[in-house]
mmCIF file of C-alpha atoms and ligand atoms in Angstrom:
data_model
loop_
_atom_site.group_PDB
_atom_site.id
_atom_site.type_symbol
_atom_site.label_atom_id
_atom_site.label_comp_id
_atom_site.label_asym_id
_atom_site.label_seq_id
_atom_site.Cartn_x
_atom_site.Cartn_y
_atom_site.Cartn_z
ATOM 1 C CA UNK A 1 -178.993 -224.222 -40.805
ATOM 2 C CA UNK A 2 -181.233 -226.935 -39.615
ATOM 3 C CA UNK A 3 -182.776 -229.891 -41.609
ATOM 4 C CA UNK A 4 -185.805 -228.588 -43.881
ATOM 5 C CA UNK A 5 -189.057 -229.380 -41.853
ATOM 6 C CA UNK A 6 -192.058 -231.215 -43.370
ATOM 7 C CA UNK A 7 -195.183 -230.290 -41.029
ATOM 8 C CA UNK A 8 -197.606 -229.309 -43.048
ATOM 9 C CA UNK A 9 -198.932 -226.001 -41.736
ATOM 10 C CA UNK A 10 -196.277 -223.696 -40.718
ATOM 11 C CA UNK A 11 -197.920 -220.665 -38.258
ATOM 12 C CA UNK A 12 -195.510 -217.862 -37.493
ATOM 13 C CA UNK A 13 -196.116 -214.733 -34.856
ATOM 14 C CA UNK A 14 -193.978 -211.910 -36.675
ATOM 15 C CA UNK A 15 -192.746 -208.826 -34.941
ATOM 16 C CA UNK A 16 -191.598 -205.708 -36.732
ATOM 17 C CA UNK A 17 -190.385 -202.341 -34.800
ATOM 18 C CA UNK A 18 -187.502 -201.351 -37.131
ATOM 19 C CA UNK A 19 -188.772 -197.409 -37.493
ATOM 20 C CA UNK A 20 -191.969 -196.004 -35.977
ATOM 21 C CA UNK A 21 -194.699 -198.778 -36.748
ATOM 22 C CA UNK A 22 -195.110 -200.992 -33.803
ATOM 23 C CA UNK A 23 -196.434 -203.650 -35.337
ATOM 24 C CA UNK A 24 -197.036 -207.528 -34.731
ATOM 25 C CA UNK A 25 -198.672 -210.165 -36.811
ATOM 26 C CA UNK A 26 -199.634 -213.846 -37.235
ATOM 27 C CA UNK A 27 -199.138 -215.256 -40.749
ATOM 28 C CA UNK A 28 -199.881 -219.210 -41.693
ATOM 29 C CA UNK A 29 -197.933 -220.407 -44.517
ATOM 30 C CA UNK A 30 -196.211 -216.798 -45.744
ATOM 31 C CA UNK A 31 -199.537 -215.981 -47.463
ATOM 32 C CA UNK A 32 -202.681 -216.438 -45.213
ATOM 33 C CA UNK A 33 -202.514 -213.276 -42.605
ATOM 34 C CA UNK A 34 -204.696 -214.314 -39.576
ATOM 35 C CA UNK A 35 -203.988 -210.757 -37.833
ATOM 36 C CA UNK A 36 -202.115 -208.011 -38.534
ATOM 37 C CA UNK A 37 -202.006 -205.054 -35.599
ATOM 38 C CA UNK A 38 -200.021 -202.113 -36.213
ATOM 39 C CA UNK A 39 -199.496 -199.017 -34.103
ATOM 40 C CA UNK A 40 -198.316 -196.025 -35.543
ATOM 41 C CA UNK A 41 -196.530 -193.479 -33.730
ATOM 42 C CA UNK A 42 -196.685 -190.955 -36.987
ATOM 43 C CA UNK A 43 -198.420 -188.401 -34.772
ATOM 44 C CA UNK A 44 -196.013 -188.666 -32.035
ATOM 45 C CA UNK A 45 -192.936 -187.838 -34.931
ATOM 46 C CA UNK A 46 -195.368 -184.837 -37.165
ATOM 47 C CA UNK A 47 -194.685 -182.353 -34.661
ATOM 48 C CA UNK A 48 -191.105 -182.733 -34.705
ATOM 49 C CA UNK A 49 -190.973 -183.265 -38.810
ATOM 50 C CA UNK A 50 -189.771 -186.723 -38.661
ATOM 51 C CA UNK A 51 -188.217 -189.816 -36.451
ATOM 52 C CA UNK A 52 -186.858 -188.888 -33.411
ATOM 53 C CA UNK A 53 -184.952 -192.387 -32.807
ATOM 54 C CA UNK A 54 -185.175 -191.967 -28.873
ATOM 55 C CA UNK A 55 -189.084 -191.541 -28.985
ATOM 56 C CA UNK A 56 -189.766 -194.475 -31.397
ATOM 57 C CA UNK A 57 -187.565 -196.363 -28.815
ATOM 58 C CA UNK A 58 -189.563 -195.325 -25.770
ATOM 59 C CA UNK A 59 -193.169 -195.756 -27.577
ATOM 60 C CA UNK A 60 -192.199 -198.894 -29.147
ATOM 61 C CA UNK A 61 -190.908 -200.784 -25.439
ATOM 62 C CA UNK A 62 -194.339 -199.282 -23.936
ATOM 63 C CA UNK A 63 -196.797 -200.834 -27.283
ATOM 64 C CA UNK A 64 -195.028 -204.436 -27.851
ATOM 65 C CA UNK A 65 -195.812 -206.272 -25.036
ATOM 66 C CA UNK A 66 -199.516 -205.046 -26.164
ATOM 67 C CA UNK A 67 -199.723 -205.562 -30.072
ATOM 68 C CA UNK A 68 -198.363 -208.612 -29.792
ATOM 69 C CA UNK A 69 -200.917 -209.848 -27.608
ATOM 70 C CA UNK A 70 -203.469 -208.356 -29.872
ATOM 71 C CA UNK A 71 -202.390 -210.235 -32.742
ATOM 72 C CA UNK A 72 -202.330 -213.156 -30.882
ATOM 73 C CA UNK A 73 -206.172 -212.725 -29.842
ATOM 74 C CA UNK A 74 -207.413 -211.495 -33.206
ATOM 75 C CA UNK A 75 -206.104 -214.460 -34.844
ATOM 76 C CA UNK A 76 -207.897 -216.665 -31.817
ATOM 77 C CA UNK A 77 -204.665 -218.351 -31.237
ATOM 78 C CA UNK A 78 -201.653 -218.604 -28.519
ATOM 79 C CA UNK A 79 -198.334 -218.678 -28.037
ATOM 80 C CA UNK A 80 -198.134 -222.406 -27.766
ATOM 81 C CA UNK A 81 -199.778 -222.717 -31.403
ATOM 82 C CA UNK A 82 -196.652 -220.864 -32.762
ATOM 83 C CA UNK A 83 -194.322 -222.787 -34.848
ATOM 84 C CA UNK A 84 -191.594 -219.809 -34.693
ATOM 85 C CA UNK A 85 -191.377 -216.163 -33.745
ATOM 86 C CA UNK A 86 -189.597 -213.711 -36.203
ATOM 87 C CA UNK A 87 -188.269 -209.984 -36.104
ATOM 88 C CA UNK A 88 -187.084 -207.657 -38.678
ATOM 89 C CA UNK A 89 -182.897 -207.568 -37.105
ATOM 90 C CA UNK A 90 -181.990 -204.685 -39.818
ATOM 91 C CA UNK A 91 -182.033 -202.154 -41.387
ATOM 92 C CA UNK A 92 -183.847 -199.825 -39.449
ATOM 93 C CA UNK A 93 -182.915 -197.781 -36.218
ATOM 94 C CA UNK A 94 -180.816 -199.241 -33.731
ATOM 95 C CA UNK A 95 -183.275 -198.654 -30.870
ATOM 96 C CA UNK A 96 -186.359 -199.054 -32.077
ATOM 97 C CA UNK A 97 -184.830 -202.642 -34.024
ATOM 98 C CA UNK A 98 -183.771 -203.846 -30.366
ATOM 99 C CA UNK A 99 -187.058 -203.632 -28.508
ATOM 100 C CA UNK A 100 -188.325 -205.721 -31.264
ATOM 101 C CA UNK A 101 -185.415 -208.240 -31.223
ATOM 102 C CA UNK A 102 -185.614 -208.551 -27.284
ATOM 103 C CA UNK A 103 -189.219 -209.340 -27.778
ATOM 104 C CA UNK A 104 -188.856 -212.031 -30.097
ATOM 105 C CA UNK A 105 -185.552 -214.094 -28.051
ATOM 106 C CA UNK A 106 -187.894 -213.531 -24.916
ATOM 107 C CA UNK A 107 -190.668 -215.169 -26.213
ATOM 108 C CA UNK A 108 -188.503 -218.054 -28.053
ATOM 109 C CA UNK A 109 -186.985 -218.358 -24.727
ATOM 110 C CA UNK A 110 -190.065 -218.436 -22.711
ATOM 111 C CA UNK A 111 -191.711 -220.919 -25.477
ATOM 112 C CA UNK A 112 -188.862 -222.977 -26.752
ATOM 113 C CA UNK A 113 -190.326 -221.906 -30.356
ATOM 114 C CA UNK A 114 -187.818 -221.321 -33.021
ATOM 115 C CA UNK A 115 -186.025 -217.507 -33.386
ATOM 116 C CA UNK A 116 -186.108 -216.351 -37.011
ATOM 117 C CA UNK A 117 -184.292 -213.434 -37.894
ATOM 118 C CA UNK A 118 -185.883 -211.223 -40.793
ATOM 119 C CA UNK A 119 -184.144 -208.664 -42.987
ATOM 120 C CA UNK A 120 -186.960 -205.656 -43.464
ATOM 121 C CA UNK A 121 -186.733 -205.104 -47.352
ATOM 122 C CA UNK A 122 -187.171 -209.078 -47.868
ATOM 123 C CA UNK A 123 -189.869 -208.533 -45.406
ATOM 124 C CA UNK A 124 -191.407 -205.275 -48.213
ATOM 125 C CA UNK A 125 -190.791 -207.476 -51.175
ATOM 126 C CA UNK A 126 -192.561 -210.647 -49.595
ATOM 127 C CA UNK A 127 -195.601 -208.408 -49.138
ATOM 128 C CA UNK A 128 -196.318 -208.929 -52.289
ATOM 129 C CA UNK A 129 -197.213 -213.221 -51.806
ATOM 130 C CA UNK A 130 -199.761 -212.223 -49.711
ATOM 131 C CA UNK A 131 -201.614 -210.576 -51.497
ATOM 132 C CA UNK A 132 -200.857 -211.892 -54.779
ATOM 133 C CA UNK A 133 -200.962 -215.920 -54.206
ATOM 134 C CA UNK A 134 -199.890 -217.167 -57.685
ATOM 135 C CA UNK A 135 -196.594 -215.079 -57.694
ATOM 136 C CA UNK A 136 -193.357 -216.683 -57.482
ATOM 137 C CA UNK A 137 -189.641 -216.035 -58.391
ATOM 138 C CA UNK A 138 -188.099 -215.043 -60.215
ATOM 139 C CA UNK A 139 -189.301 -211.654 -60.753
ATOM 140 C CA UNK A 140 -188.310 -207.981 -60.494
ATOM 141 C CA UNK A 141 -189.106 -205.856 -57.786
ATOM 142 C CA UNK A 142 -188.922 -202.456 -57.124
ATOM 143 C CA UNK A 143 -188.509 -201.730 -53.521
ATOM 144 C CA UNK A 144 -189.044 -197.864 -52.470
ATOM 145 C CA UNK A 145 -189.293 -196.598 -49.010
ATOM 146 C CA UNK A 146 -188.768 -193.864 -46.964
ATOM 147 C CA UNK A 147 -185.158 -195.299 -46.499
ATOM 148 C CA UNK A 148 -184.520 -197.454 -49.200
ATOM 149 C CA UNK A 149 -184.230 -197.437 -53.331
ATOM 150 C CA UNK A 150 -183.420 -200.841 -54.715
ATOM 151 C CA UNK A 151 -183.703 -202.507 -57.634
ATOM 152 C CA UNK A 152 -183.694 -206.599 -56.966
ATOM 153 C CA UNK A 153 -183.693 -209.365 -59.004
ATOM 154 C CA UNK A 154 -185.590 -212.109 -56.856
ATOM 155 C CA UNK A 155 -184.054 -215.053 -57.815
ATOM 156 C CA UNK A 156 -185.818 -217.584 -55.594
ATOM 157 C CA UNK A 157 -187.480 -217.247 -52.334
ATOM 158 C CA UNK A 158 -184.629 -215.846 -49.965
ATOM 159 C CA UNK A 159 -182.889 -214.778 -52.690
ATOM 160 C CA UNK A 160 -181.699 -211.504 -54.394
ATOM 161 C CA UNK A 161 -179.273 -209.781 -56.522
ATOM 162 C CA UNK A 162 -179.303 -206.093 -56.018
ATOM 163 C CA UNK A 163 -179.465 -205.141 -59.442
ATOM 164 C CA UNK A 164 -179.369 -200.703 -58.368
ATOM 165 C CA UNK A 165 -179.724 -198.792 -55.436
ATOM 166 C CA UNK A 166 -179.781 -194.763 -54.890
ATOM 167 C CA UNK A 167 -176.769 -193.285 -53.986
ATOM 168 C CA UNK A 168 -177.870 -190.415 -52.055
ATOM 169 C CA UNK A 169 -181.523 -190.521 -50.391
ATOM 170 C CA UNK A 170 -183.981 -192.641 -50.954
ATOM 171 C CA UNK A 171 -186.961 -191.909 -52.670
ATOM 172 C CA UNK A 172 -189.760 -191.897 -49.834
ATOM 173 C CA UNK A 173 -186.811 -189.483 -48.259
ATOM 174 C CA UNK A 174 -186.829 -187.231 -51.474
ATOM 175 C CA UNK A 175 -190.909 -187.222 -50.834
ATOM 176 C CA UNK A 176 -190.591 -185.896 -47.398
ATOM 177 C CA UNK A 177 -188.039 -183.304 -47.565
ATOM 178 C CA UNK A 178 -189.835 -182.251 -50.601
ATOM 179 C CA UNK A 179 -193.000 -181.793 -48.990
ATOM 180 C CA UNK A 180 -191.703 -180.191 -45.642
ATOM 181 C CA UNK A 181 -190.166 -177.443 -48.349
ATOM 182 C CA UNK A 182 -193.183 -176.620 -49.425
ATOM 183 C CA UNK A 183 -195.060 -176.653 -46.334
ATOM 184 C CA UNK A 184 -197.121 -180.088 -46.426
ATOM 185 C CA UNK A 185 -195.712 -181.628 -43.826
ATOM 186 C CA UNK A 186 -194.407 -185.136 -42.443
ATOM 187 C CA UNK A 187 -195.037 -187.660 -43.644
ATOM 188 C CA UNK A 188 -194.790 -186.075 -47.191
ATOM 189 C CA UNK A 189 -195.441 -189.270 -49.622
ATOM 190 C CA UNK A 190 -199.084 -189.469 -49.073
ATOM 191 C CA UNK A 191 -199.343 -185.497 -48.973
ATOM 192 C CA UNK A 192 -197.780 -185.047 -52.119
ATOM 193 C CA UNK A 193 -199.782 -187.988 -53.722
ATOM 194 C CA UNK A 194 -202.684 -186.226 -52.846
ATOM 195 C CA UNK A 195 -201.982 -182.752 -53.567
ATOM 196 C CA UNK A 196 -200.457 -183.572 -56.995
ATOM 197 C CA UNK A 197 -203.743 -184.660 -58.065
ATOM 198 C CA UNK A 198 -204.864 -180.727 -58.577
ATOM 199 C CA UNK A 199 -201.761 -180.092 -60.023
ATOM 200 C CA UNK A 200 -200.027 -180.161 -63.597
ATOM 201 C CA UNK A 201 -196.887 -182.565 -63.572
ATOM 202 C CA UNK A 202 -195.610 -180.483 -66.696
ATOM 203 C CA UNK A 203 -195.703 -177.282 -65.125
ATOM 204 C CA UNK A 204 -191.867 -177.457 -63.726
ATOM 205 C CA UNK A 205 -189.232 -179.715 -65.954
ATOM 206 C CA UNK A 206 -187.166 -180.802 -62.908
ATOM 207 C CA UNK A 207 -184.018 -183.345 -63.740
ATOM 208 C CA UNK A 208 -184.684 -186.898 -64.035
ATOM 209 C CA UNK A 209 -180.667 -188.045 -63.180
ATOM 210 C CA UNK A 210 -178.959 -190.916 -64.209
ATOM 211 C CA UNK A 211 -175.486 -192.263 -62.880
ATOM 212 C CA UNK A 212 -172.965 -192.534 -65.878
ATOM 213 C CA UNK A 213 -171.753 -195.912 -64.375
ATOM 214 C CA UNK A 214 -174.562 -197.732 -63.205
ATOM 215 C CA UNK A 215 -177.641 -197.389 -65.352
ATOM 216 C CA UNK A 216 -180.116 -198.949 -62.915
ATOM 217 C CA UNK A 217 -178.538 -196.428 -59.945
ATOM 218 C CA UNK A 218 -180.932 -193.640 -58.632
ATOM 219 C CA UNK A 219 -180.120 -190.206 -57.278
ATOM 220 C CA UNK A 220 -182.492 -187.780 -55.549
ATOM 221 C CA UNK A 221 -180.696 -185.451 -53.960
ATOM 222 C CA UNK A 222 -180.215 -183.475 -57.192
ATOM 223 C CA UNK A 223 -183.733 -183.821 -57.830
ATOM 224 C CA UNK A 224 -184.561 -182.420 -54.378
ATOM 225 C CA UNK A 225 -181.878 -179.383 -54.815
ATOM 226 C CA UNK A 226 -183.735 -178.270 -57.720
ATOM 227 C CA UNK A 227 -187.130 -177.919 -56.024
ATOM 228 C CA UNK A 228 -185.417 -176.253 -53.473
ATOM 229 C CA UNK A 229 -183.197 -174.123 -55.497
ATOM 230 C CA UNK A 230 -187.082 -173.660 -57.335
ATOM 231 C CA UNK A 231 -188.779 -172.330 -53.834
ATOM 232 C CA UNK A 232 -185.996 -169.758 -53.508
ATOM 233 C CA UNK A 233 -185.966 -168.427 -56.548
ATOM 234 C CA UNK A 234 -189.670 -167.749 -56.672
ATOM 235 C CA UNK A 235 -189.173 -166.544 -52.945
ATOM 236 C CA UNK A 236 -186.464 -163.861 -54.438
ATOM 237 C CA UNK A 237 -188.393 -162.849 -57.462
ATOM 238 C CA UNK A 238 -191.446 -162.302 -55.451
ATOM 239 C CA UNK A 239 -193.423 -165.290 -57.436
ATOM 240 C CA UNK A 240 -195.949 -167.053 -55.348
ATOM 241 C CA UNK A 241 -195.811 -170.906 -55.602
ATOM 242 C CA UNK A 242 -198.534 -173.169 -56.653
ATOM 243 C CA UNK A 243 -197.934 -176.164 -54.386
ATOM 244 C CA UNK A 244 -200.091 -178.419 -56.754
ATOM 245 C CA UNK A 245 -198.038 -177.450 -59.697
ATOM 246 C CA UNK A 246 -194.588 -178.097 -57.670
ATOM 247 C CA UNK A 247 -196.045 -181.336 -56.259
ATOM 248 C CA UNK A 248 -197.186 -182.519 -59.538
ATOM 249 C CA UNK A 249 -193.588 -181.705 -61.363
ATOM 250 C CA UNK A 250 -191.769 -183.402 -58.618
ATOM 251 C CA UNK A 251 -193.652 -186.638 -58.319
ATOM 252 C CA UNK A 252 -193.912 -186.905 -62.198
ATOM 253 C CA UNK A 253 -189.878 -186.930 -61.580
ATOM 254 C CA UNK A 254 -188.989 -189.578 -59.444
ATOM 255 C CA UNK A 255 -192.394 -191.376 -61.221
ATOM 256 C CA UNK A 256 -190.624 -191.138 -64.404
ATOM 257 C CA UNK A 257 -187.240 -192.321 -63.402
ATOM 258 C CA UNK A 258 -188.212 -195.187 -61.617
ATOM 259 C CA UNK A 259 -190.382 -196.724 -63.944
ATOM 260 C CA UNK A 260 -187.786 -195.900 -66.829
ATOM 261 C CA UNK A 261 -185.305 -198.041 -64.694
ATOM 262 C CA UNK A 262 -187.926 -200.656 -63.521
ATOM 263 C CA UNK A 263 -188.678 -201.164 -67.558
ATOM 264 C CA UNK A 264 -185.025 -201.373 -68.526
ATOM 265 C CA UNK A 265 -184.237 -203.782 -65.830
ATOM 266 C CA UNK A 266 -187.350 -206.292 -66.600
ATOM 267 C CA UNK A 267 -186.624 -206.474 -70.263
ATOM 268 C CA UNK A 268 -183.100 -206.973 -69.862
ATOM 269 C CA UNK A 269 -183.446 -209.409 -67.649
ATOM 270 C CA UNK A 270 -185.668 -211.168 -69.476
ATOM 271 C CA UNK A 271 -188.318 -211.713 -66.924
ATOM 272 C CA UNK A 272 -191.907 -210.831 -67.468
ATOM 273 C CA UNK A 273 -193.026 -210.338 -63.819
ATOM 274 C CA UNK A 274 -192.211 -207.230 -61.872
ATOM 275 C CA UNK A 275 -193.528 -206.378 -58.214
ATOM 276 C CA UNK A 276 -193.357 -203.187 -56.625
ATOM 277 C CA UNK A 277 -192.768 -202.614 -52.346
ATOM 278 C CA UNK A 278 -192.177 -200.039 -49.754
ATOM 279 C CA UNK A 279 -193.894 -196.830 -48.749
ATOM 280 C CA UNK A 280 -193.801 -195.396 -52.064
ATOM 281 C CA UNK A 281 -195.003 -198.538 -53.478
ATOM 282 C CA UNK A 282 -198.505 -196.997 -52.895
ATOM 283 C CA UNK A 283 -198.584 -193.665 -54.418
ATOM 284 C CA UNK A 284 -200.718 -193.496 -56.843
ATOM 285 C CA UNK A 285 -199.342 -192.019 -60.055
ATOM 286 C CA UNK A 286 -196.532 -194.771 -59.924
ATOM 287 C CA UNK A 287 -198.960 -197.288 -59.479
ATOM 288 C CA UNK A 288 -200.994 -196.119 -62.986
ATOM 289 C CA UNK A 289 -197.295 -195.543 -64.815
ATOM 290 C CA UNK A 290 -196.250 -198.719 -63.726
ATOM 291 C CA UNK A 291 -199.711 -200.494 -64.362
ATOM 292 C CA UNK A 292 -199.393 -198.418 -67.988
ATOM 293 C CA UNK A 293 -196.281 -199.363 -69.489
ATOM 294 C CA UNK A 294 -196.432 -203.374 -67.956
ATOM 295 C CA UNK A 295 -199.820 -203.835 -69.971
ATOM 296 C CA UNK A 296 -197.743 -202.003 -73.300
ATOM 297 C CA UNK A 297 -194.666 -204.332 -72.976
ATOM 298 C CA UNK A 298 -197.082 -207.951 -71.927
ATOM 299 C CA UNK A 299 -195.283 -207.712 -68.187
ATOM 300 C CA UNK A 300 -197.081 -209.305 -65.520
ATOM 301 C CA UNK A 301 -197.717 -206.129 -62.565
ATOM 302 C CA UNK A 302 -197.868 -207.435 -58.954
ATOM 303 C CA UNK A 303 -198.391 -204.914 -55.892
ATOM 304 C CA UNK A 304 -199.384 -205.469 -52.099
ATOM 305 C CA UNK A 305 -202.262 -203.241 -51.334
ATOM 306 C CA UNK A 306 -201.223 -199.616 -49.906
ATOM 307 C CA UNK A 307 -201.463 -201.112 -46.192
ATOM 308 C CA UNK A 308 -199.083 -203.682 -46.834
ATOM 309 C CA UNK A 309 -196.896 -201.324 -48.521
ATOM 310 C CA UNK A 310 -195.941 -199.466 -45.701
ATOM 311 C CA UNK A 311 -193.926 -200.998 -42.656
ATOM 312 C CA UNK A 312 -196.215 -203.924 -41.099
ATOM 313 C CA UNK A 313 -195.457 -207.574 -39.183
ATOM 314 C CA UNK A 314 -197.410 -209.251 -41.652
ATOM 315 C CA UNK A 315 -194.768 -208.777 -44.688
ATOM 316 C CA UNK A 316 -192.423 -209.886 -41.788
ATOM 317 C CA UNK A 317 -194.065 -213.543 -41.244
ATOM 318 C CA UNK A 318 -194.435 -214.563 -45.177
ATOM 319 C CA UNK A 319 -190.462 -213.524 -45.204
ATOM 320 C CA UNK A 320 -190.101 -215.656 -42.496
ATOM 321 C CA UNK A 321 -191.724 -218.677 -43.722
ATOM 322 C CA UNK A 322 -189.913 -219.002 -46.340
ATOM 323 C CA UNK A 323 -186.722 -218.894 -44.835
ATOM 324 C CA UNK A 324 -187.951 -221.181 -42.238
ATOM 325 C CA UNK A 325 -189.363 -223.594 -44.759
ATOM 326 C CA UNK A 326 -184.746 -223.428 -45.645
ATOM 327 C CA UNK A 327 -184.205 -224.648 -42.165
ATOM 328 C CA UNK A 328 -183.049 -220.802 -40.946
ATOM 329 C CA UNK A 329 -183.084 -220.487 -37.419
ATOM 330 C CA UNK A 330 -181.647 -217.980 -35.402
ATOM 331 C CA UNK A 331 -180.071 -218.281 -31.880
ATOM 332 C CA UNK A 332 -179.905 -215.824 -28.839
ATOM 333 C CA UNK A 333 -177.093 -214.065 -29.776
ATOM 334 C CA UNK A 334 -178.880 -212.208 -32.607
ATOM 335 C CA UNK A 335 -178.600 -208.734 -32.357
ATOM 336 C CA UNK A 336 -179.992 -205.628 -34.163
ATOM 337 C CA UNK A 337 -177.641 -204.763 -37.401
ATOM 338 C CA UNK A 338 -178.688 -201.265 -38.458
ATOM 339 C CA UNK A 339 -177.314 -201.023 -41.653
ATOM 340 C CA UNK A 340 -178.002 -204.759 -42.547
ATOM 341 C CA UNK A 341 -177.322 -205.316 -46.083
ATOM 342 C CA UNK A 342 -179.618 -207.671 -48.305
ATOM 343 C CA UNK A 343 -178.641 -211.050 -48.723
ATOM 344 C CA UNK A 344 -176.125 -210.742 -45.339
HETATM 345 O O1 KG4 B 1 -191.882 -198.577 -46.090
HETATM 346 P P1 KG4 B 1 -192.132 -197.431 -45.199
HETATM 347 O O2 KG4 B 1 -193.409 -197.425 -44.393
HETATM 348 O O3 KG4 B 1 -190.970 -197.248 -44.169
HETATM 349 C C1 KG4 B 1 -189.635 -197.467 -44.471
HETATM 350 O O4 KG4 B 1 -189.188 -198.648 -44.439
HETATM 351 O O5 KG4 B 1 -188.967 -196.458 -44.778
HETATM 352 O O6 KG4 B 1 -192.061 -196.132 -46.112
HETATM 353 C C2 KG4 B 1 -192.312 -194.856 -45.623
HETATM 354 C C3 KG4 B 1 -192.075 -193.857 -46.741
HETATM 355 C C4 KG4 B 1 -192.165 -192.413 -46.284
HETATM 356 O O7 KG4 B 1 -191.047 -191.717 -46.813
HETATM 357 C C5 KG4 B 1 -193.457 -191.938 -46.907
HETATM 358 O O8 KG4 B 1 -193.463 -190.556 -47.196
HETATM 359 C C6 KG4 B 1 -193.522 -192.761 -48.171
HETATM 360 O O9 KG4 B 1 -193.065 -194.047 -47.772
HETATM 361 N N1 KG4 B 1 -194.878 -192.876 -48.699
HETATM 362 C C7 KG4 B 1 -195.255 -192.388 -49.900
HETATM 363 C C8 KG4 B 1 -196.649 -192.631 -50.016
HETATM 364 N N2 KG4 B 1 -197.061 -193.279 -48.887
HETATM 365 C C9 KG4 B 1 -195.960 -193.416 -48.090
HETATM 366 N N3 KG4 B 1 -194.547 -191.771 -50.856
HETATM 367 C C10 KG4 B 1 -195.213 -191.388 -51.955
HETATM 368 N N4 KG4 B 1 -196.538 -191.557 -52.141
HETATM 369 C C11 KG4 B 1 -197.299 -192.176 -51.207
HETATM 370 N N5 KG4 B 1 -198.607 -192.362 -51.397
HETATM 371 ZN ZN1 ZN B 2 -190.062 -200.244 -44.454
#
């Protein structure tokens, strides 16, 4: 830790490659983005029904140099402007996290600008000051991605207290398996989203689960065996599926357990602002349950739009300035920590 630094206007070049978004951006104060350039390598994955690690690897050491270039340029500024460069370091894939890391101690090297280290979930729950200027701890926030389920109480900036997690996969997870089972396709969140709007959420009671010792816990994979268990049984009995209807039914299950544990955790807390992040963070029928029951109880609702939801650089640099503004800086030994736990 370093002595807290009093320039006004604190400009940072962010760099994110933690799964299969190459992605680079230049954010002024953690709330002004001045460019944000992602490059998705979704197509390269569809084919194979998800992340292949070594690809994302490959794609992302061929795009950085590139995007972060173009997020230089589109904010009309240079390297020399920079008052740090910062990287998502964990959780994410080990390769794909490196290339990024590597990047960012290059260019601190090359510049003599400060190296700050970024964990990705702050990065999804700091999404939310950007778009959303006049929120500030504490508040709740619901972070759901393709590989995470937390719960967090955000006690100050840089802070959190992990308040639940899931135990088996993570939601955006439970999305895509889900739709690959019924033939939609990777990646399944925004296919289901959009298919569930022909179909009737009632139509299939699937289990909402609970864990007996840890009531703001989640658990999908039971959720996920019953669709399955579902597909085959119609495949035995000769039933055809409706897809809508077994869309529908599943979203309205993970919909209604995460909002019943986002409610519980706001009100007993005692905190009347609650923020939502990740991948998931921008399907739709959450959004409107969520947007539902905060107006009913007087909470204040706060969610980045669905762009800033999913993985981006931009997230990365209002994380950053905050824990710059605490005098973090990182040094050239940082290294990629896969399984990098919040608050670590
Ligand atoms: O945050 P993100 O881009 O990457 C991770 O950090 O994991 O989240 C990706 C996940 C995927 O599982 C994707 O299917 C899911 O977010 N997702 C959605 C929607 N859009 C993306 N899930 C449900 N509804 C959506 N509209
Ligand atoms: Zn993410």
């Amino acid at each position: 830790m370093e002595k807290t630094c009093e320039k006004e206007d604190i400009t940072i070049l962010a760099i994110e490659s933690s799964c299969d978004e190459t992605a680079a951006a230049v954010v002024r104060n953690g709330r002004e983005v001045l460019s944000n350039m992602i490059s998705s390598q979704i197509d390269l994955h569809t084919i194979y029904g998800g992340v292949v690690p070594e690809i994302a690897s490959r794609k992302h050491i061929e795009r950085i140099n590139q995007v972060i270039g173009e997020a230089l340029q589109a904010a009309g500024m240079t390297l020399r402007e920079m008052d740090a460069v910062a990287v998502t370091y964990g959780p994410g894939l080990v390769g794909p996290l490196l290339v990024g890391v590597s990047a960012a101690k290059a260019i601190s090297f090359a510049s003599g600008i400060p190296l700050i280290g970024v964990h990705h979930i702050e990065g999804h729950i700091s999404a939310n000051y950007i778009e959303n200027k006049e929120l500030e701890p504490p508040f709740v926030c619901l972070v759901v991605s393709g590989g995470h389920s937390h719960l967090v109480r955000v006690t100050d900036y840089g802070e959190y207290e992990i308040l639940g997690r899931t135990r088996d996969d993570a939601a955006g997870e439970a999305f895509d398996k889900v739709a690959r089972a019924i033939g939609l396709g990777y990646p399944g969140g925004p296919k289901i989203d959009k298919v569930s709007k022909e179909g009737n959420p009632d139509a299939i009671q699937f289990p909402r689960a609970k864990v007996a010792d840890a009531v703001y816990d989640f658990s999908f994979s039971g959720l996920k065996s019953a669709v399955l268990n579902y597909l085959n049984s119609c495949e035995m009995k000769g039933i055809e599926i409706c897809q809508a209807d077994v869309a529908a039914s599943f979203q309205k299950a993970v919909v209604d357990v995460l909002v019943e544990h986002s409610m519980q955790a706001v009100q007993e807390c005692g905190i009347n602002k609650f923020a939502i992040a990740g991948g998931v963070a921008s399907n739709t029928a959450l959004r409107s349950a969520l947007e539902k029951e905060c107006a009913q109880r007087g909470i204040s609702f706060f969610h980045p739009s669905p762009i800033m939801c999913t993985d981006n650089a931009a997230m990365i640099g209002a994380a950053a300035y905050y824990e710059y503004r605490k005098g973090v800086r990182h040094g050239y030994d940082l290294n990629a920590v896969p399984n990098l736990k919040l608050g670590d």
